[in-house]
Structure formats: C-alpha cells, structure tokens
Short mmCIF file of C-alpha atoms and ligand atoms in Angstrom, two decimals:
data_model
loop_
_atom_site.label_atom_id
_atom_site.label_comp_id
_atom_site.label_asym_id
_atom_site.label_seq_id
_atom_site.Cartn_x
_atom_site.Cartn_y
_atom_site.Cartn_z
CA UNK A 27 -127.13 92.26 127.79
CA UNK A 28 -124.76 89.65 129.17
CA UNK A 29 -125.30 86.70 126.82
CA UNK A 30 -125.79 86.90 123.48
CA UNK A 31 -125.85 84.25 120.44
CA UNK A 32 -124.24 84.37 116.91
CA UNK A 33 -125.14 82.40 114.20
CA UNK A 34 -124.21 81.89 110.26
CA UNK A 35 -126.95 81.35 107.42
CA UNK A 36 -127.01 81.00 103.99
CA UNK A 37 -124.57 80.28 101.84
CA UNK A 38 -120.97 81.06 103.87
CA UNK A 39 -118.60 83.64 102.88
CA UNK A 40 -115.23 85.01 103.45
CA UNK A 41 -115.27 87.38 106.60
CA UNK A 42 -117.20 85.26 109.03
CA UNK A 43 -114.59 83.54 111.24
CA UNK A 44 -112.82 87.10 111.32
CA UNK A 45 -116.33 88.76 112.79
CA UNK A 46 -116.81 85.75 114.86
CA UNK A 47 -113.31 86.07 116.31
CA UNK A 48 -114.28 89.91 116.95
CA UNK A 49 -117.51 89.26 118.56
CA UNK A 50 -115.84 86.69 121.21
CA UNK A 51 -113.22 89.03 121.75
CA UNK A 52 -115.21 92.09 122.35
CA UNK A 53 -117.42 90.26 124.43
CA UNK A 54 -114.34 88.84 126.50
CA UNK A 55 -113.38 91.96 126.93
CA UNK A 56 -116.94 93.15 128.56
CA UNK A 57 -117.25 89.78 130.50
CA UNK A 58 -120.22 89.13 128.04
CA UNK A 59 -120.91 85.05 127.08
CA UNK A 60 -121.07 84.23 123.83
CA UNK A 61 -123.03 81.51 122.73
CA UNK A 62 -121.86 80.18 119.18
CA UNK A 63 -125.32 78.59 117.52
CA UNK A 64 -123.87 75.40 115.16
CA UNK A 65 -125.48 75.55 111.67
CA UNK A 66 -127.32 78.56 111.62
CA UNK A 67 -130.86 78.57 111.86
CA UNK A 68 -131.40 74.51 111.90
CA UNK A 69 -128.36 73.96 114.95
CA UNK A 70 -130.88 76.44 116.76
CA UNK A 71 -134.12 74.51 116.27
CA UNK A 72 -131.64 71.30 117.16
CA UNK A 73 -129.96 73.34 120.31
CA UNK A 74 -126.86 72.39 118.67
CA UNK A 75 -124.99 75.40 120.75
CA UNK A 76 -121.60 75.68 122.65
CA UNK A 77 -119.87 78.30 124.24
CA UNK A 78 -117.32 80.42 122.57
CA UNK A 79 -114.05 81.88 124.47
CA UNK A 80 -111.39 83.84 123.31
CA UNK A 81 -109.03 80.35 122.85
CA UNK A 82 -111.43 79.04 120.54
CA UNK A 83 -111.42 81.91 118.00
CA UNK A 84 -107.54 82.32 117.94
CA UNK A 85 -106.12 82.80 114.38
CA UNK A 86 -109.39 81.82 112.95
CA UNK A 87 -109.78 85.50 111.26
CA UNK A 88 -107.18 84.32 108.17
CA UNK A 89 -109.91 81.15 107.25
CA UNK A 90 -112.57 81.33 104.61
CA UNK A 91 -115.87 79.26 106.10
CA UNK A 92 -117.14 79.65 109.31
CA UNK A 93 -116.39 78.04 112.18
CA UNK A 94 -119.40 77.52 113.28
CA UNK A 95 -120.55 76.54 109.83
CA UNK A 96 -124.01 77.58 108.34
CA UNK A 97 -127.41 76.30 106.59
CA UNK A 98 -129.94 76.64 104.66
CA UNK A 99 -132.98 75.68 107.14
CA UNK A 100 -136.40 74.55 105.56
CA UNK A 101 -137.64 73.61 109.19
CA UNK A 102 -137.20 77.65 110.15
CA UNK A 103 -139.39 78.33 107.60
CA UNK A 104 -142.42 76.09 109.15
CA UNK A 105 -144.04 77.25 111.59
CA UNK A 106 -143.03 74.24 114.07
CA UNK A 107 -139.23 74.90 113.50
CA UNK A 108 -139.60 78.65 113.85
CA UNK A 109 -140.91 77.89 117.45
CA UNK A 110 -138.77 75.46 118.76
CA UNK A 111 -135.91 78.37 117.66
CA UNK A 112 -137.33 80.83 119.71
CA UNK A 113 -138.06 78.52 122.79
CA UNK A 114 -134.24 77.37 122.80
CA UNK A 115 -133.15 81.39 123.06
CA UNK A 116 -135.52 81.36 125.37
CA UNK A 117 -134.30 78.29 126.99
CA UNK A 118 -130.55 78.88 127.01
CA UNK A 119 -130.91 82.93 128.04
CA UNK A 120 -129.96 83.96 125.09
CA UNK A 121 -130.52 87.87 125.22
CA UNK A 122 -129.85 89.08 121.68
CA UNK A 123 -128.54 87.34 118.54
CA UNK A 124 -126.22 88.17 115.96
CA UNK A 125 -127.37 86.60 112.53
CA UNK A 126 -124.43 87.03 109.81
CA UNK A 127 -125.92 86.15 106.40
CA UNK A 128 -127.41 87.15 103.36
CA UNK A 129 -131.23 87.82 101.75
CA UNK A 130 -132.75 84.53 103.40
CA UNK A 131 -131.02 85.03 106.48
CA UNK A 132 -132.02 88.29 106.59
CA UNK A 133 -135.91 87.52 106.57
CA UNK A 134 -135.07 84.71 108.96
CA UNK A 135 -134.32 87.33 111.42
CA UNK A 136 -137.13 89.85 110.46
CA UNK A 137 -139.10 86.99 111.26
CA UNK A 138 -137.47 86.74 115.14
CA UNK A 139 -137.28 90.50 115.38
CA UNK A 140 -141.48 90.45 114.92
CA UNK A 141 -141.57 87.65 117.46
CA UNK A 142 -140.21 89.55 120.34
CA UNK A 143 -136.31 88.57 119.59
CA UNK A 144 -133.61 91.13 119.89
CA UNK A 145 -131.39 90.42 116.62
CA UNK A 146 -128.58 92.34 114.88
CA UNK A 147 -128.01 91.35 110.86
CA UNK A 148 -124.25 91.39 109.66
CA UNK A 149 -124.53 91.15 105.84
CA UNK A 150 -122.32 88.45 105.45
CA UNK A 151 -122.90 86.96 101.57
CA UNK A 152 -120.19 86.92 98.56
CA UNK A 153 -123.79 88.12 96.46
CA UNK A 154 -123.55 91.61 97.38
CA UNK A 155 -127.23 91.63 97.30
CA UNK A 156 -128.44 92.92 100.39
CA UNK A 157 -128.47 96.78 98.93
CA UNK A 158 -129.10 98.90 102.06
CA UNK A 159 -125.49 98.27 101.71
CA UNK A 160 -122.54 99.61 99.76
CA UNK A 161 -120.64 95.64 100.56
CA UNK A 162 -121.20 92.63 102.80
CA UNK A 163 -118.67 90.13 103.98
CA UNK A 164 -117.27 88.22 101.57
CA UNK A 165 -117.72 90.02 98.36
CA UNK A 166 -114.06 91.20 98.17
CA UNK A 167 -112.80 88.33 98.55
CA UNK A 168 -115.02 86.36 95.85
CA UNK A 169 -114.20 88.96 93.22
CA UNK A 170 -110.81 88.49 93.93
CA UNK A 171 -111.07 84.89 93.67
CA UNK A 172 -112.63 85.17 90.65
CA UNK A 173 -110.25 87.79 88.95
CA UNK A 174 -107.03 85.35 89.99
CA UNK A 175 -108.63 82.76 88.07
CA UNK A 176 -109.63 84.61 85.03
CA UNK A 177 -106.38 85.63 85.17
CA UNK A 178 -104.56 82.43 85.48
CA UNK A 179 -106.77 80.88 82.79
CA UNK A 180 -106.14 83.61 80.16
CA UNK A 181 -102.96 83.14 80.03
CA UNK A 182 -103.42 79.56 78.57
CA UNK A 183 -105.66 80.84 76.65
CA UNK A 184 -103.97 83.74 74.69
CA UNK A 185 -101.16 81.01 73.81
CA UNK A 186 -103.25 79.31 72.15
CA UNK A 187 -105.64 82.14 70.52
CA UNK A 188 -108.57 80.54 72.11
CA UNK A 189 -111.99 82.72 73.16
CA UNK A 190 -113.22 81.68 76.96
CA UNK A 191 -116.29 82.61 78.66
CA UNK A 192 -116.35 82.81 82.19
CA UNK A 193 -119.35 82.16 84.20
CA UNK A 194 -119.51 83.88 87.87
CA UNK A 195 -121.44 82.81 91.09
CA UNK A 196 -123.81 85.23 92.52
CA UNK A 197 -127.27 84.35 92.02
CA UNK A 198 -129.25 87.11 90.90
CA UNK A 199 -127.18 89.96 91.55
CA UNK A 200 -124.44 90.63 88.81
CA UNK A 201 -122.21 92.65 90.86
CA UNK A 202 -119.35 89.79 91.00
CA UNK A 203 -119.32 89.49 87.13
CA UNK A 204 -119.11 93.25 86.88
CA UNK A 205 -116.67 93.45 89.53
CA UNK A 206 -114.23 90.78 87.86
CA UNK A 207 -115.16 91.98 84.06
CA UNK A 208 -113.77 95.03 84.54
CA UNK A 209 -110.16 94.09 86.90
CA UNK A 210 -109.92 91.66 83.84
CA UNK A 211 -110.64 94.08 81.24
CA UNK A 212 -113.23 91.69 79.40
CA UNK A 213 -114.35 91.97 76.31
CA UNK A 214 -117.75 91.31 76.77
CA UNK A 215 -120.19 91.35 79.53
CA UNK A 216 -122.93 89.50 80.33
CA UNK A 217 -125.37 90.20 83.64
CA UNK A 218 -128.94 90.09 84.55
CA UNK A 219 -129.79 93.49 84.95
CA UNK A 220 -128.81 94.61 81.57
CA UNK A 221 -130.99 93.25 78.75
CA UNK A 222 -127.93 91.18 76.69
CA UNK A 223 -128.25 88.80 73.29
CA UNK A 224 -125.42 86.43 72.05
CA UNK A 225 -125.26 87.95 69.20
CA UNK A 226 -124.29 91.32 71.34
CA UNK A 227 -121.49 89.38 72.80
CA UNK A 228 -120.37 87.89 69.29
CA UNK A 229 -120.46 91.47 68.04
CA UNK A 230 -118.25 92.66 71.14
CA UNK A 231 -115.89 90.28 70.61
CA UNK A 232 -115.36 90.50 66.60
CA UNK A 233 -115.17 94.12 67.65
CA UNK A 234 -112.48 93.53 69.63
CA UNK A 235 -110.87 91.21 67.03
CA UNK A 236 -110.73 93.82 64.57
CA UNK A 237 -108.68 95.54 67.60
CA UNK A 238 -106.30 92.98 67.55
CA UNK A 239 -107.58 90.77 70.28
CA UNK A 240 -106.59 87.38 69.51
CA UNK A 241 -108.12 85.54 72.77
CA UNK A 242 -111.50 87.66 73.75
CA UNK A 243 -112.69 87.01 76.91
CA UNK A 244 -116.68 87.15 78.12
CA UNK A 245 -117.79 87.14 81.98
CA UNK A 246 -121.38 85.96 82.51
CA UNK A 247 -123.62 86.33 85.83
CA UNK A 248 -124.56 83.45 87.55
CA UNK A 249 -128.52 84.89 87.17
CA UNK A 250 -127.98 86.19 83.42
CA UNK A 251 -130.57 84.58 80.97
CA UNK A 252 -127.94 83.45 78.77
CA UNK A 253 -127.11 80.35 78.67
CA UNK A 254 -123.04 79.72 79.15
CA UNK A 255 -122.88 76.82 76.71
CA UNK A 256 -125.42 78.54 74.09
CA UNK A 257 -122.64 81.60 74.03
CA UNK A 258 -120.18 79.43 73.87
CA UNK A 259 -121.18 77.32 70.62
CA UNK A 260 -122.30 81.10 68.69
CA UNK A 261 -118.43 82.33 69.53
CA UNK A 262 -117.24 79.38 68.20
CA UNK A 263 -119.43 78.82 64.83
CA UNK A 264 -119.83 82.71 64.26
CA UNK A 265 -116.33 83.72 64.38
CA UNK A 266 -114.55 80.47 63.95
CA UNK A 267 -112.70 80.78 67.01
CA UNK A 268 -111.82 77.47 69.58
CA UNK A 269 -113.88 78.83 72.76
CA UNK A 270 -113.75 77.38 76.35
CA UNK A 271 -116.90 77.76 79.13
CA UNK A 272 -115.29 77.80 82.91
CA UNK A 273 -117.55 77.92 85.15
CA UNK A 274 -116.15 79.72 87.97
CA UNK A 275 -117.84 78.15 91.36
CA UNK A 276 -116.78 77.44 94.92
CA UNK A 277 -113.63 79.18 94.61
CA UNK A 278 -115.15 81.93 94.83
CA UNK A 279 -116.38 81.41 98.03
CA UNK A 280 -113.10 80.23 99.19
CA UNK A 281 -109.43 81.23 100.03
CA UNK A 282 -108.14 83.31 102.65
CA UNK A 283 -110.35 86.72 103.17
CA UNK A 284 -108.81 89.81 101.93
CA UNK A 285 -107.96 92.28 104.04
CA UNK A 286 -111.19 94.37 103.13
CA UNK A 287 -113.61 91.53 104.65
CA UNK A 288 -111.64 90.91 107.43
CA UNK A 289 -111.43 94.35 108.70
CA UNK A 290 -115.16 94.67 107.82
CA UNK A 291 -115.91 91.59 109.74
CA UNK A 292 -113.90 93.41 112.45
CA UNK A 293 -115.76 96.51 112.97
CA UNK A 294 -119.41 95.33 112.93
CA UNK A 295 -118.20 92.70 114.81
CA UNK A 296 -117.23 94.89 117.56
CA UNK A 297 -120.19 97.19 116.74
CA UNK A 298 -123.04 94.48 116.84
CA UNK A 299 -121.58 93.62 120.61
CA UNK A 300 -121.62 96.79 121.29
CA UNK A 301 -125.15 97.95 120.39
CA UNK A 302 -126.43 95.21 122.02
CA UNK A 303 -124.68 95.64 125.59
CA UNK A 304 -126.58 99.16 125.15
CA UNK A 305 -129.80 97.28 124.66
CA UNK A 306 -129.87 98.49 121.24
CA UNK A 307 -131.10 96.11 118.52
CA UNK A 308 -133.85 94.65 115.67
CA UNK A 309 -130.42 96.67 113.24
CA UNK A 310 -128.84 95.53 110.32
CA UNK A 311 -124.91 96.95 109.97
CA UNK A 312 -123.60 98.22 106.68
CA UNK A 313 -120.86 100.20 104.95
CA UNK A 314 -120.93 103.13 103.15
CA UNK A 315 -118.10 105.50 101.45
CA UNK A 316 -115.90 103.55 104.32
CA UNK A 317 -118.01 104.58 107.11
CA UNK A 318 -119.80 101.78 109.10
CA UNK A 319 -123.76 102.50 110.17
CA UNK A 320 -126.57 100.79 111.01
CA UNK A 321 -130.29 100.96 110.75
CA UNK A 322 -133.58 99.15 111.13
CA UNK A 323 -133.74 95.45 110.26
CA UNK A 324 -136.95 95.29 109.04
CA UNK A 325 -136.72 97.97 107.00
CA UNK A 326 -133.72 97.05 104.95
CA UNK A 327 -135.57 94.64 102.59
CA UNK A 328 -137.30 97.76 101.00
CA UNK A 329 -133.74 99.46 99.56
CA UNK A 330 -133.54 98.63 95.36
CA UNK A 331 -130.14 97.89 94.08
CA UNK A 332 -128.79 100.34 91.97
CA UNK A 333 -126.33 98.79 89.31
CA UNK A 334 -122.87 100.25 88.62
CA UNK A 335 -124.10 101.18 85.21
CA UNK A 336 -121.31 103.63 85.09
CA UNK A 337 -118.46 101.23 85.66
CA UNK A 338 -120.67 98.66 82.52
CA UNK A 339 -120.22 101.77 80.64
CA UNK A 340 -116.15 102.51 81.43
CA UNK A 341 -115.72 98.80 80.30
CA UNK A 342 -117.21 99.45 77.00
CA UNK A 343 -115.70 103.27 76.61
CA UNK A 344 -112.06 100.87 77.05
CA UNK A 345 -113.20 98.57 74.19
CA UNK A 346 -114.46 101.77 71.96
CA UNK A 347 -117.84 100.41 72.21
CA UNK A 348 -120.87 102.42 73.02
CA UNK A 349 -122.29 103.39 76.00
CA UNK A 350 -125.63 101.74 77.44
O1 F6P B 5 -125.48 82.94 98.04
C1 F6P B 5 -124.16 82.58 97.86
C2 F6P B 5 -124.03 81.57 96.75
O2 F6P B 5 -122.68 81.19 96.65
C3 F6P B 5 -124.57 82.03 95.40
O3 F6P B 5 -123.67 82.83 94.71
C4 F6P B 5 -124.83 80.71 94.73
O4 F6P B 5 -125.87 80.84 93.79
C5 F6P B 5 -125.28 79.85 95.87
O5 F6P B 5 -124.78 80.42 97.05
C6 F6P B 5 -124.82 78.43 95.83
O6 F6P B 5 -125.45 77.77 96.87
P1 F6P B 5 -125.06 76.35 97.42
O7 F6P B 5 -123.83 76.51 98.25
O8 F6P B 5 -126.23 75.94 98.23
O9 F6P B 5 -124.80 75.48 96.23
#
C-alpha cells in the first residue's frame, strides 16, 4: 500500500499524537502518504482530510489530545453516513486505514472491515476496556493522573482529619479505580465488577480507623452502582467524620503521556504501517507481558475481561481485611 489514512474516535487519550507522529514517520521513511482524517469517523463522512508530513508531527509525541482530534459520530452509525465514509476512501485512494480508539471505535471499523475496507485498530482509550488486550493508549497515563491527584488532595485532607471519596473516569470498566486504589493505598474500594454496599465501605473505613487512620480514603469507578454523594453522606453520619466527594474527570485524560503510552503509541505505530505496506490488515494491535501482537479485528470483541481480583485482594490483605 502507498496511501493509507489514520483517524481518532472516541473519547481521546494520552498516546495518540505520539502514534500519529510514528505512523508519519514510518511512512516517510517508506515514501508512503499519509492521509490524517480530521475528527474521526464524522471528518470522514465530511472529507475533512489533509495530508500529514514529517514537519507536521514534530514534537507532537510529548501532547495529550490528538492532533487530529476525534468524535463521537452518530451519522457513522446510519446507514447514509456509513456510505458516504466509504465512498470518500474510495474517493481520495485511501488504501488502508488506521483507526486508534476504543469499544465504539472498534465496531466502527468491524463495520468497514465487513464492507470491503482494509483497517488496522490501535486500542487507543484511557478505559482499558478493549480486553484482547493487556493495555491501550492512554491508560498509564490516566492512572497516573489520577494517583497525582489523590495524592495532592490527601494531603489537605489528613491535616484536617477529613474522609474523601474519590470518584474515577472509566465508564464501565473499573480498572482505573483499581489501578489508582492501590498506588494510593485506599482504604476502601469501590468498582463495578465486584458486588459493593456503603455500608461495606463504612465498615472498611471504621476498620481502618480502629488502625489509626485518621483521614480514610475511598476510590469509586466511574460505572460502580454506588452513588458518590450517597457514600459520601453514610461516611459522614455513620462515623461522624467531615467527608469530601472529588470527582476526578478530564484530568485524567490529560497531561503529558507517560513514557509507557508513548513508547506504546510508538511501536504499533510503526507496526500498523508496517503490516499494511505488506498488504496485511482487518488486525487489531495489542500488548501482552511487554510483547506487542496482533490479531483479527473482528474477532477481538469476543475476549471477556478478566478483573485483577488478585491485586482487589492485596489491597485488602494491606488493610487486614479479608479476601474476596
Ligand atoms: O471513554 C473515555 C471516557 O473518558 C470515559 O472514561 C468517560 O466515561 C467518557 O469518555 C467521557 O466522555 P465525554 O468526553 O464524551 O464526556
């Protein structure tokens, strides 16, 4: 292939710009054009395209976003918008595409891949949902977005022998909460794939009282049942303690990209260019135990998460609490 597209989708996430920048530059380096799609999937129903060239990426690898920014596209979901996508590949000799997003974008592509389209997926979402994979872009650095701010805010907190529940982005998937739960050492987690009361988290945190905990602190999932405000007022009538709700938010999709996403972003950067100059394609990319791989696309929505139970349970084992 000699001219290929790349697009963003969903919600953005740390790690794009630096796989963008390794995408131009591997196909600068192969005299390959590289089409940057504006918008994601609505900039390519509106042919909202322009060329990318090694000057344009410089230096964008340290930048959270994406340069050529993303969306959430009704119109690709109709029938008519879905169309007018595939005629403007068509149209501007597009060859392949690289799609860099998360669950939606993902069937967004499935959907091109059983239309004839030659697509590579890059799991680019701060969710970590897309579980044919051990990580996808962004997730790093959202964790460690989170965990500064927890951080930061506890220290306030503690001074003043206050309890604080922290609520963390990540729609359905708990695996930011976890992540940042136990860097912080909380005293009480809350996420949607483990069945959780308030009154469990008042209990974990009186039980960390009677440790000598003066200024508990709970991390919530984004998709846990519980509501943050609901948890908040039990802490505070049930044990009599001043208690603060912080939800966590776009921070957590911003900031500069660790070094993790950025040398993620890197290598299936370079990878998806690659596959595709040897015709290879309809693949998503992943990670596992460091190594990179890929495999089918439209197989990939079939893989079930399987929660870090074990690192749940090390939290509570640290706050001599029982395992789950
Ligand atoms: O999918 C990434 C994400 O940041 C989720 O964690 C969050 O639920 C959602 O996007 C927020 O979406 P929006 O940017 O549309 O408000």
């Amino acid at each position: 292939m000699r001219k290929i597209g790349v697009l963003c989708s969903g919600g953005d996430c740390q790690g794009m710009n630096a796989c963008i920048k390794a995408i131009v530059d591997t196909c600068d380096s192969n005299q390959v054009e590289v089409i940057g799609i504006n918008r994601g999937y609505q900039g390519l129903i509106e042919n909202d395209i322009r060329s990318l060239k090694k000057i344009d990426v410089a230096n964008i690898e340290t930048i959270a976003g994406a340069i050529i920014k993303t969306s959430r596209s009704q119109e690709f979901m109709q029938e008519a918008g879905f169309r007018k996508a595939i005629d403007n590949l068509k149209l501007n000799g597009i060859e392949g595409l690289i799609v860099i997003g998360g669950n939606g974008s993902f069937r967004g592509a499935r959907d091109l891949v059983n239309a004839g389209v030659h697509v590579i997926g890059i799991p680019g979402t701060i969710d970590n949902d897309l579980f044919y994979t051990e990580r996808s872009l962004g997730f790093d650095t959202a964790v460690q977005q989170a965990v500064n701010t927890v951080t930061d805010i506890k220290q306030t907190m503690y001074a003043n022998d206050r309890a604080v529940v922290f609520k963390c982005m990540g729609r359905h998937c708990g695996d930011i909460a976890l992540h940042t739960a136990v860097a912080v050492e909380a005293d009480s987690l809350a996420v949607n794939e483990i069945e959780y009361s308030v009154d469990q988290i008042v209990a974990d945190l009186k039980n960390s009282m009677s440790h000598g905990v003066t200024a508990p602190v709970v991390v919530m999932s984004e998709g846990c049942k519980l509501d943050m405000d609901e948890v908040v007022y039990e802490i505070q009538s049930q044990l009599q303690l001043i208690t603060r709700g912080i939800e966590i938010g776009y921070v957590q999709r911003g900031g500069e990209p660790t070094y993790y996403d950025r040398m993620l972003g890197v290598r299936w950067g370079v990878l998806a260019v690659q596959l595709l100059m040897q015709d290879m394609t309809n693949l998503a990319l992943g990670v596992k135990n460091d190594k990179i791989f890929y495999c089918p696309l439209i197989e990939v929505e079939h893989v079930l998460q399987e929660f870090r139970v074990d690192m749940v349970n090390d939290l509570r084992t640290l706050h001599a609490l029982p395992k789950i």
